[in-house]
Coordinates of C-alpha atoms in Angstrom, one line a residue:
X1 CA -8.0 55.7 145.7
X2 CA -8.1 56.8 141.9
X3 CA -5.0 58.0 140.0
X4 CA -4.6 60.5 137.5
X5 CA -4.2 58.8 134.2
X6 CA -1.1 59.9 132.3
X7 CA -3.3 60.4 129.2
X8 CA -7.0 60.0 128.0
X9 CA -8.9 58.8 125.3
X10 CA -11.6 60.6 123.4
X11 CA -14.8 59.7 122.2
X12 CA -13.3 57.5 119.3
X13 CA -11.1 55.8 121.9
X14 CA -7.8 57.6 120.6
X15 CA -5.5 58.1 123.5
X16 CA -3.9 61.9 123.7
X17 CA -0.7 62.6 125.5
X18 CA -0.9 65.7 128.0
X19 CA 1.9 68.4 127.0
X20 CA 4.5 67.8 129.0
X21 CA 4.4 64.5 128.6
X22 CA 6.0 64.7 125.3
X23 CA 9.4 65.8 125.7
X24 CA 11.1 68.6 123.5
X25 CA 13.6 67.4 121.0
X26 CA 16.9 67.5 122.1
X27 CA 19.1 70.0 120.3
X28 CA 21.5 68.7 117.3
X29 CA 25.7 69.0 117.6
X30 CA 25.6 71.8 115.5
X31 CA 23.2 73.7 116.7
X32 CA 24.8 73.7 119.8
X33 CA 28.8 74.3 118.6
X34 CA 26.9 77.6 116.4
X35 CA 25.3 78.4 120.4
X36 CA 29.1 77.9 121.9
X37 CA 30.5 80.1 119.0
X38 CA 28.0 82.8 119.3
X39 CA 28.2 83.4 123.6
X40 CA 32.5 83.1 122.8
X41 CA 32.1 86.1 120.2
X42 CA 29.9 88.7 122.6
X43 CA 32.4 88.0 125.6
X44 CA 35.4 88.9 123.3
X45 CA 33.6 91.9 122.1
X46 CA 32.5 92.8 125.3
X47 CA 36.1 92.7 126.7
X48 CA 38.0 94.9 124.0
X49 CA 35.2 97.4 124.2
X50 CA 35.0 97.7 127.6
X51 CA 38.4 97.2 129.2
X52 CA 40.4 99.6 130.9
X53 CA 42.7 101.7 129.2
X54 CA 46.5 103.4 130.7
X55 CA 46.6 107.0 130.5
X56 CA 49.0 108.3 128.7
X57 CA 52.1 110.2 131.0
X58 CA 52.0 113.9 129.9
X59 CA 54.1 114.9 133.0
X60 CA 57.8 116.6 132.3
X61 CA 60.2 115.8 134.9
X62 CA 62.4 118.7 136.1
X63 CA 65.0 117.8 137.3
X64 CA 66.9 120.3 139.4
X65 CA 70.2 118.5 141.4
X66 CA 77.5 131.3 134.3
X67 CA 78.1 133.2 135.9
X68 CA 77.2 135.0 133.1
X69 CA 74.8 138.1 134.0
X70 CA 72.6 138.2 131.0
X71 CA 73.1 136.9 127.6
X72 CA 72.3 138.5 124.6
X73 CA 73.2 138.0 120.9
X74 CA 76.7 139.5 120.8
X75 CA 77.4 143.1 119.0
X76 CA 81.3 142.2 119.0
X77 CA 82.9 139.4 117.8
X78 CA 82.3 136.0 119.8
X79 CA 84.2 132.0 119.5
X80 CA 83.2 130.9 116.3
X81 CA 81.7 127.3 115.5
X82 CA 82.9 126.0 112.8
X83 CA 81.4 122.6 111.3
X84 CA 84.8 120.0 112.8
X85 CA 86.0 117.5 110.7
X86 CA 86.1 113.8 111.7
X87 CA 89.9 113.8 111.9
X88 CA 90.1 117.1 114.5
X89 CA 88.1 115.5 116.7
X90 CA 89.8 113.3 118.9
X91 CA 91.4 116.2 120.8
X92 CA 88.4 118.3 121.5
X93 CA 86.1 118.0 124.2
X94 CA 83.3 118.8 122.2
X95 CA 83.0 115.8 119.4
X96 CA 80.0 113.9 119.6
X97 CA 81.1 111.0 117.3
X98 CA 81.7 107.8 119.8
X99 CA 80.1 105.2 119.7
X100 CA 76.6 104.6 122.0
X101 CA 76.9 101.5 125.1
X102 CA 74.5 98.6 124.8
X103 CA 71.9 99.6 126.5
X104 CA 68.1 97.9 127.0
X105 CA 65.2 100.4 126.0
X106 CA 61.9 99.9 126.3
X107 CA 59.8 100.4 123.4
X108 CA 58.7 103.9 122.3
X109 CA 54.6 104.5 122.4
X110 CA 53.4 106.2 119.1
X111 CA 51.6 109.5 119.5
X112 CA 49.0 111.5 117.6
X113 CA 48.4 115.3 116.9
X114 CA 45.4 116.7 118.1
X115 CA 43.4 118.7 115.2
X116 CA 42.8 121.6 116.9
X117 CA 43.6 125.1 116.2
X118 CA 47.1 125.4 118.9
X119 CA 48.4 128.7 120.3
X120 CA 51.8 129.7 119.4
X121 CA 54.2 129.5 122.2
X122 CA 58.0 129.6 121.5
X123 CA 61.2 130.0 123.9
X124 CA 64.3 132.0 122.3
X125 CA 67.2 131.0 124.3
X126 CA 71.2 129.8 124.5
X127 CA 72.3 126.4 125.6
X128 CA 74.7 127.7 127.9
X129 CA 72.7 130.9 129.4
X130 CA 71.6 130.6 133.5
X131 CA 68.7 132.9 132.5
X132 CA 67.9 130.3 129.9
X133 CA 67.7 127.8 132.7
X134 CA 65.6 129.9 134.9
X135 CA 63.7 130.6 132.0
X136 CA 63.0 126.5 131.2
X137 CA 62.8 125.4 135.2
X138 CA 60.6 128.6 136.5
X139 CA 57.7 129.2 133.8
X140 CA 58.1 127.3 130.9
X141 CA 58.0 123.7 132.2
X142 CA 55.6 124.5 134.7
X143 CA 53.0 125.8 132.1
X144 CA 53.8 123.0 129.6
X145 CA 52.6 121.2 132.5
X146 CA 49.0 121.7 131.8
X147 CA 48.9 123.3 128.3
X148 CA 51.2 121.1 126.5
X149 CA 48.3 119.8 124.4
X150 CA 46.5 123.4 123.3
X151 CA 50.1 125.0 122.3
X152 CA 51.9 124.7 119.3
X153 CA 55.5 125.2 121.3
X154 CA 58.7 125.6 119.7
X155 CA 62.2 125.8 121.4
X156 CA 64.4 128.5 119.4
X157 CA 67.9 129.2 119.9
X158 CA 70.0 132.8 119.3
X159 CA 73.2 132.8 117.6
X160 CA 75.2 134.8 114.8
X161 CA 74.6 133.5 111.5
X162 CA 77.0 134.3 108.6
X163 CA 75.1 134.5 105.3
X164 CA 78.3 133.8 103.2
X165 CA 79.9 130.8 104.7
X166 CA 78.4 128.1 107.1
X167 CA 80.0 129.6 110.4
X168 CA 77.7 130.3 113.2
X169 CA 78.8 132.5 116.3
X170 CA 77.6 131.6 119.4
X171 CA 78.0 134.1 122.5
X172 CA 79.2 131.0 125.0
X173 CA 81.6 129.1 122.6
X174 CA 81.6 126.3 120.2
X175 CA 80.2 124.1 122.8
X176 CA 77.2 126.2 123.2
X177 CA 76.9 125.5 119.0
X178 CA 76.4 122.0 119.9
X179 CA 73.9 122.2 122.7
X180 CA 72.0 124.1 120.4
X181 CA 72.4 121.5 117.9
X182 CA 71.4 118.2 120.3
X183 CA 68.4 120.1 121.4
X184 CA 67.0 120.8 117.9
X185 CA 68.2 117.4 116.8
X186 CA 66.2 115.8 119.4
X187 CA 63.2 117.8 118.9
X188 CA 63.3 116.6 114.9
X189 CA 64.2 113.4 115.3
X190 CA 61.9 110.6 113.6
X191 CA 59.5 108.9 116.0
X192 CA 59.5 105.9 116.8
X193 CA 63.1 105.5 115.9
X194 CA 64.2 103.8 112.9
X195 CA 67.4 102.1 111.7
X196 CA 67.7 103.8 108.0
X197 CA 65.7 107.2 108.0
X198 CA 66.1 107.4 103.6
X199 CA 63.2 105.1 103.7
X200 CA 61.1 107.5 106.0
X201 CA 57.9 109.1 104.4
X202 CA 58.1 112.9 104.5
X203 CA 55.2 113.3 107.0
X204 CA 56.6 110.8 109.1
X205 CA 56.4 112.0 113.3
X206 CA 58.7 113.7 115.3
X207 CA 59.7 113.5 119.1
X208 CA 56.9 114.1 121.4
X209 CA 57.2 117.7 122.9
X210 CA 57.1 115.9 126.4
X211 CA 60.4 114.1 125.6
X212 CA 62.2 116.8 123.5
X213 CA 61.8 119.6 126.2
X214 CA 62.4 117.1 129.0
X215 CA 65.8 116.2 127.1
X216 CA 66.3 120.2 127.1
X217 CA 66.1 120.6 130.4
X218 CA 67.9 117.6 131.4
X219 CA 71.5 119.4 129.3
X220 CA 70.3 123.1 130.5
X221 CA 70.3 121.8 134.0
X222 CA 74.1 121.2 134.0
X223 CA 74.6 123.2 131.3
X224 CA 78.5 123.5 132.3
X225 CA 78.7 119.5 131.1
X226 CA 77.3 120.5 127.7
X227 CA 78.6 118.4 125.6
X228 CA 80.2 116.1 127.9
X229 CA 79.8 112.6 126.3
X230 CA 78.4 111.0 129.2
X231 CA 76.2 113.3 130.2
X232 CA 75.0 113.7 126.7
X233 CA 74.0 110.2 126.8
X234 CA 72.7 110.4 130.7
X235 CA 70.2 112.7 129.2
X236 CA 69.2 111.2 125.9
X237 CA 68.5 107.8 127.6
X238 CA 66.7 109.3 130.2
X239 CA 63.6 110.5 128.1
X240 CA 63.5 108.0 125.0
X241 CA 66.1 109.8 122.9
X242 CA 67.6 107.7 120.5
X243 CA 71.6 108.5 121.1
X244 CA 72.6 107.0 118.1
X245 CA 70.5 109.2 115.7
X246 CA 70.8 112.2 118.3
X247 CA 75.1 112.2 117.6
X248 CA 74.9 111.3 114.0
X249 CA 72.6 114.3 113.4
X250 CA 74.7 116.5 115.4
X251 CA 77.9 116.0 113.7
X252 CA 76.6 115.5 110.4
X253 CA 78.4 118.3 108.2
X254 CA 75.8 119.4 105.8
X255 CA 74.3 122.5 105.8
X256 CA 70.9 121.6 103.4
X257 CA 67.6 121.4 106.0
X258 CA 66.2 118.3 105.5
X259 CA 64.3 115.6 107.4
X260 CA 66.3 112.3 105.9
X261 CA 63.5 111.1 104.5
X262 CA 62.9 109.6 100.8
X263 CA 64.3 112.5 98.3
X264 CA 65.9 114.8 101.5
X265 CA 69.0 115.3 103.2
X266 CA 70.2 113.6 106.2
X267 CA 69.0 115.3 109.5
X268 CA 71.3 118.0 110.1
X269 CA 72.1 119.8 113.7
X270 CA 74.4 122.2 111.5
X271 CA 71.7 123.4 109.6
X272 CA 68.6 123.4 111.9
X273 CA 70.9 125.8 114.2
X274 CA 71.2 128.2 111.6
X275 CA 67.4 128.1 110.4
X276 CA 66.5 128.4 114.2
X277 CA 69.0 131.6 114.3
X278 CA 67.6 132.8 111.5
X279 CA 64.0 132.5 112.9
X280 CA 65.1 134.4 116.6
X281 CA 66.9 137.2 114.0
X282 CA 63.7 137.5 111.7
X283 CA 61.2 137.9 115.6
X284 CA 64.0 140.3 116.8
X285 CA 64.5 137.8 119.8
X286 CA 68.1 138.9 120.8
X287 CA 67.8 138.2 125.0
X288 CA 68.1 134.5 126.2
X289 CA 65.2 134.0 127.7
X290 CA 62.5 135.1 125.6
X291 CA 59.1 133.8 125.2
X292 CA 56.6 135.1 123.4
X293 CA 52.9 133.5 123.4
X294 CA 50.8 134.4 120.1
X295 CA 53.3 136.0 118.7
X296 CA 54.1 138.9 121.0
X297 CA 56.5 139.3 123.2
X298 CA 55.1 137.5 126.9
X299 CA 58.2 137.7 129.1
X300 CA 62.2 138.5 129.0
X301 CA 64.6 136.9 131.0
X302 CA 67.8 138.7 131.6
X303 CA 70.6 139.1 134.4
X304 CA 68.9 136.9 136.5
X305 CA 65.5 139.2 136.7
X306 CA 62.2 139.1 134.5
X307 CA 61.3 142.1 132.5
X308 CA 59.3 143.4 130.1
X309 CA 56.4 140.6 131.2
X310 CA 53.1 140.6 130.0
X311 CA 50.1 141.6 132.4
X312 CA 52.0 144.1 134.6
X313 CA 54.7 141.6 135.4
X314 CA 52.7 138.9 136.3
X315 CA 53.8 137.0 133.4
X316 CA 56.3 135.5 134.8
X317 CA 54.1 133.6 137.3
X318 CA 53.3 130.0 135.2
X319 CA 49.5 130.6 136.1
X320 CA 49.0 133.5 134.3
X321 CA 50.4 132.2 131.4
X322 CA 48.6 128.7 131.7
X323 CA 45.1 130.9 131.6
X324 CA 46.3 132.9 128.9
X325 CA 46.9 129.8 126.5
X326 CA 43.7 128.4 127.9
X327 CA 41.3 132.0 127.1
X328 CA 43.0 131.9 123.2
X329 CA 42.6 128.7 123.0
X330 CA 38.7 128.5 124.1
X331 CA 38.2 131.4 121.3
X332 CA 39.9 129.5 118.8
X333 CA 38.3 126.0 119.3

């Protein structure tokens, strides 16, 4: 039997090769390192694009374990906070200025400000008012739930300003002066923390809403402890506050608003109080608990009952004012 030959000649008696005969050349070192180099560079692109992300946690934890009847900024004359001096303050229960256990944090997660047009939502309260607690615990924190991100919220407090000296009046006592103070401290506290806040830009952050209302809560919860050292610190380490920055801006005696960054004052609890008074006074917010959405007056707290609510009364139920926020917001954005 005949084989196929592995090639042929032609007329001239030339031999030809079939195709695959003739083996391709094999590829040099370099091009295959450049082949290597180009497969390792779309895997790594491939990864960081399409890798899974964490959420972020947007949830505020309420935590729940004066008798007073209703609190309103006082027509008589109350206890007087007056700014205390370093050397008074070893006797009083009150002073802020001790020094902060070692503790290990774990690092603090930037955030950034949404662009949107927000809807003004602001709470008007005392540090040491039960209706300011009902007020927090029963519709605020259960709205911020869900509209946290469309509301431009601000937590004011209600006091007696003197326009003459720096003394503030507060209806429940000096300590309820420095409740006010921690919360508006921690609100305007830089963010992440830093070591020396005169080298801060001006425009540097602030404390997420989500940690400064949840740091709120935590004091208005036990407001009886306010300001208990311990439970000062319970509280600040529970949602990210830095203590050490949270006492020196509390006791810090100047009475110029400023952010301590380049060119500005240190951050002072002294005189955010009295801007923050000045802000309820100027609204006509006298009643702890009073929230107003947009503006207007939404809902009162007083003596342990709502009143004066928006939407025949229902605006005391958090829904109604979660679907509030959300129909001004859809119209504005």
């Amino acid at each position: 039997m005949e084989t196929l030959p592995l090639y042929t000649e032609d007329a001239h008696g030339v031999s030809e090769k079939p195709r695959w005969a003739t083996p391709h050349p094999r590829p040099s070192r370099n091009t295959m390192i450049w082949r290597y180099f180009v497969v390792v560079c779309f895997l790594i692109c491939y990864y960081l694009l399409l890798r899974p992300t964490e959420a972020p946690c947007t949830s505020l934890n309420c935590y729940t374990p004066c008798d007073t009847p209703g609190c309103a900024a006082p027509d008589a004359p109350v206890d007087r906070f007056t700014p205390f001096e370093p050397e008074q303050s070893q006797d009083e229960n009150y002073e802020l200025d001790y020094e902060q256990p070692k503790t290990n944090q774990r690092p603090l997660a930037t955030t950034s400000d949404y662009t949107q047009t927000k809807v003004p939502l602001e709470a008007h309260i005392m540090s040491k008012c039960p209706d300011a607690q009902d007020c927090l615990q029963k519709l605020v924190l259960p709205a911020m739930e869900q509209i946290s991100d469309k509301v431009n919220f601000n937590l004011s407090f209600i006091a007696s300003v003197s326009s003459k000296t720096s003394e503030i009046e507060c209806m429940h006592g000096p300590g309820e002066c420095i409740g006010d103070m921690l919360m508006l401290c921690a609100a305007n506290l830089p963010f992440p923390p830093t070591a020396d806040e005169s080298l801060l830009p001006q425009t540097y952050p602030r404390t997420p809403i989500i940690r400064s209302l949840g740091f709120a809560n935590c004091l208005i919860n036990d407001f009886s402890q306010i300001p208990d050292r311990e439970f000062v610190h319970q509280c600040a380490m529970e949602h990210g506050i830095d203590f050490e920055a949270l006492n020196k801006c509390a006791s810090q005696q100047g009475d110029k608003l400023g952010g301590g960054g380049q060119g500005e004052p240190s951050l002072s609890g002294l005189a955010l109080l009295r801007e923050s008074a000045l802000r309820s006074q100027s609204v006509g917010a006298r009643i702890s608990c009073t929230v107003r959405l947009d503006e207007s007056v939404w809902c009162i707290r007083d003596g342990g009952e709502w009143r004066d609510c928006a939407q025949k009364g229902d605006g005391a139920n958090p829904q109604a004012l979660i679907e509030e926020v959300k129909r001004l917001w859809e119209e504005r954005n």
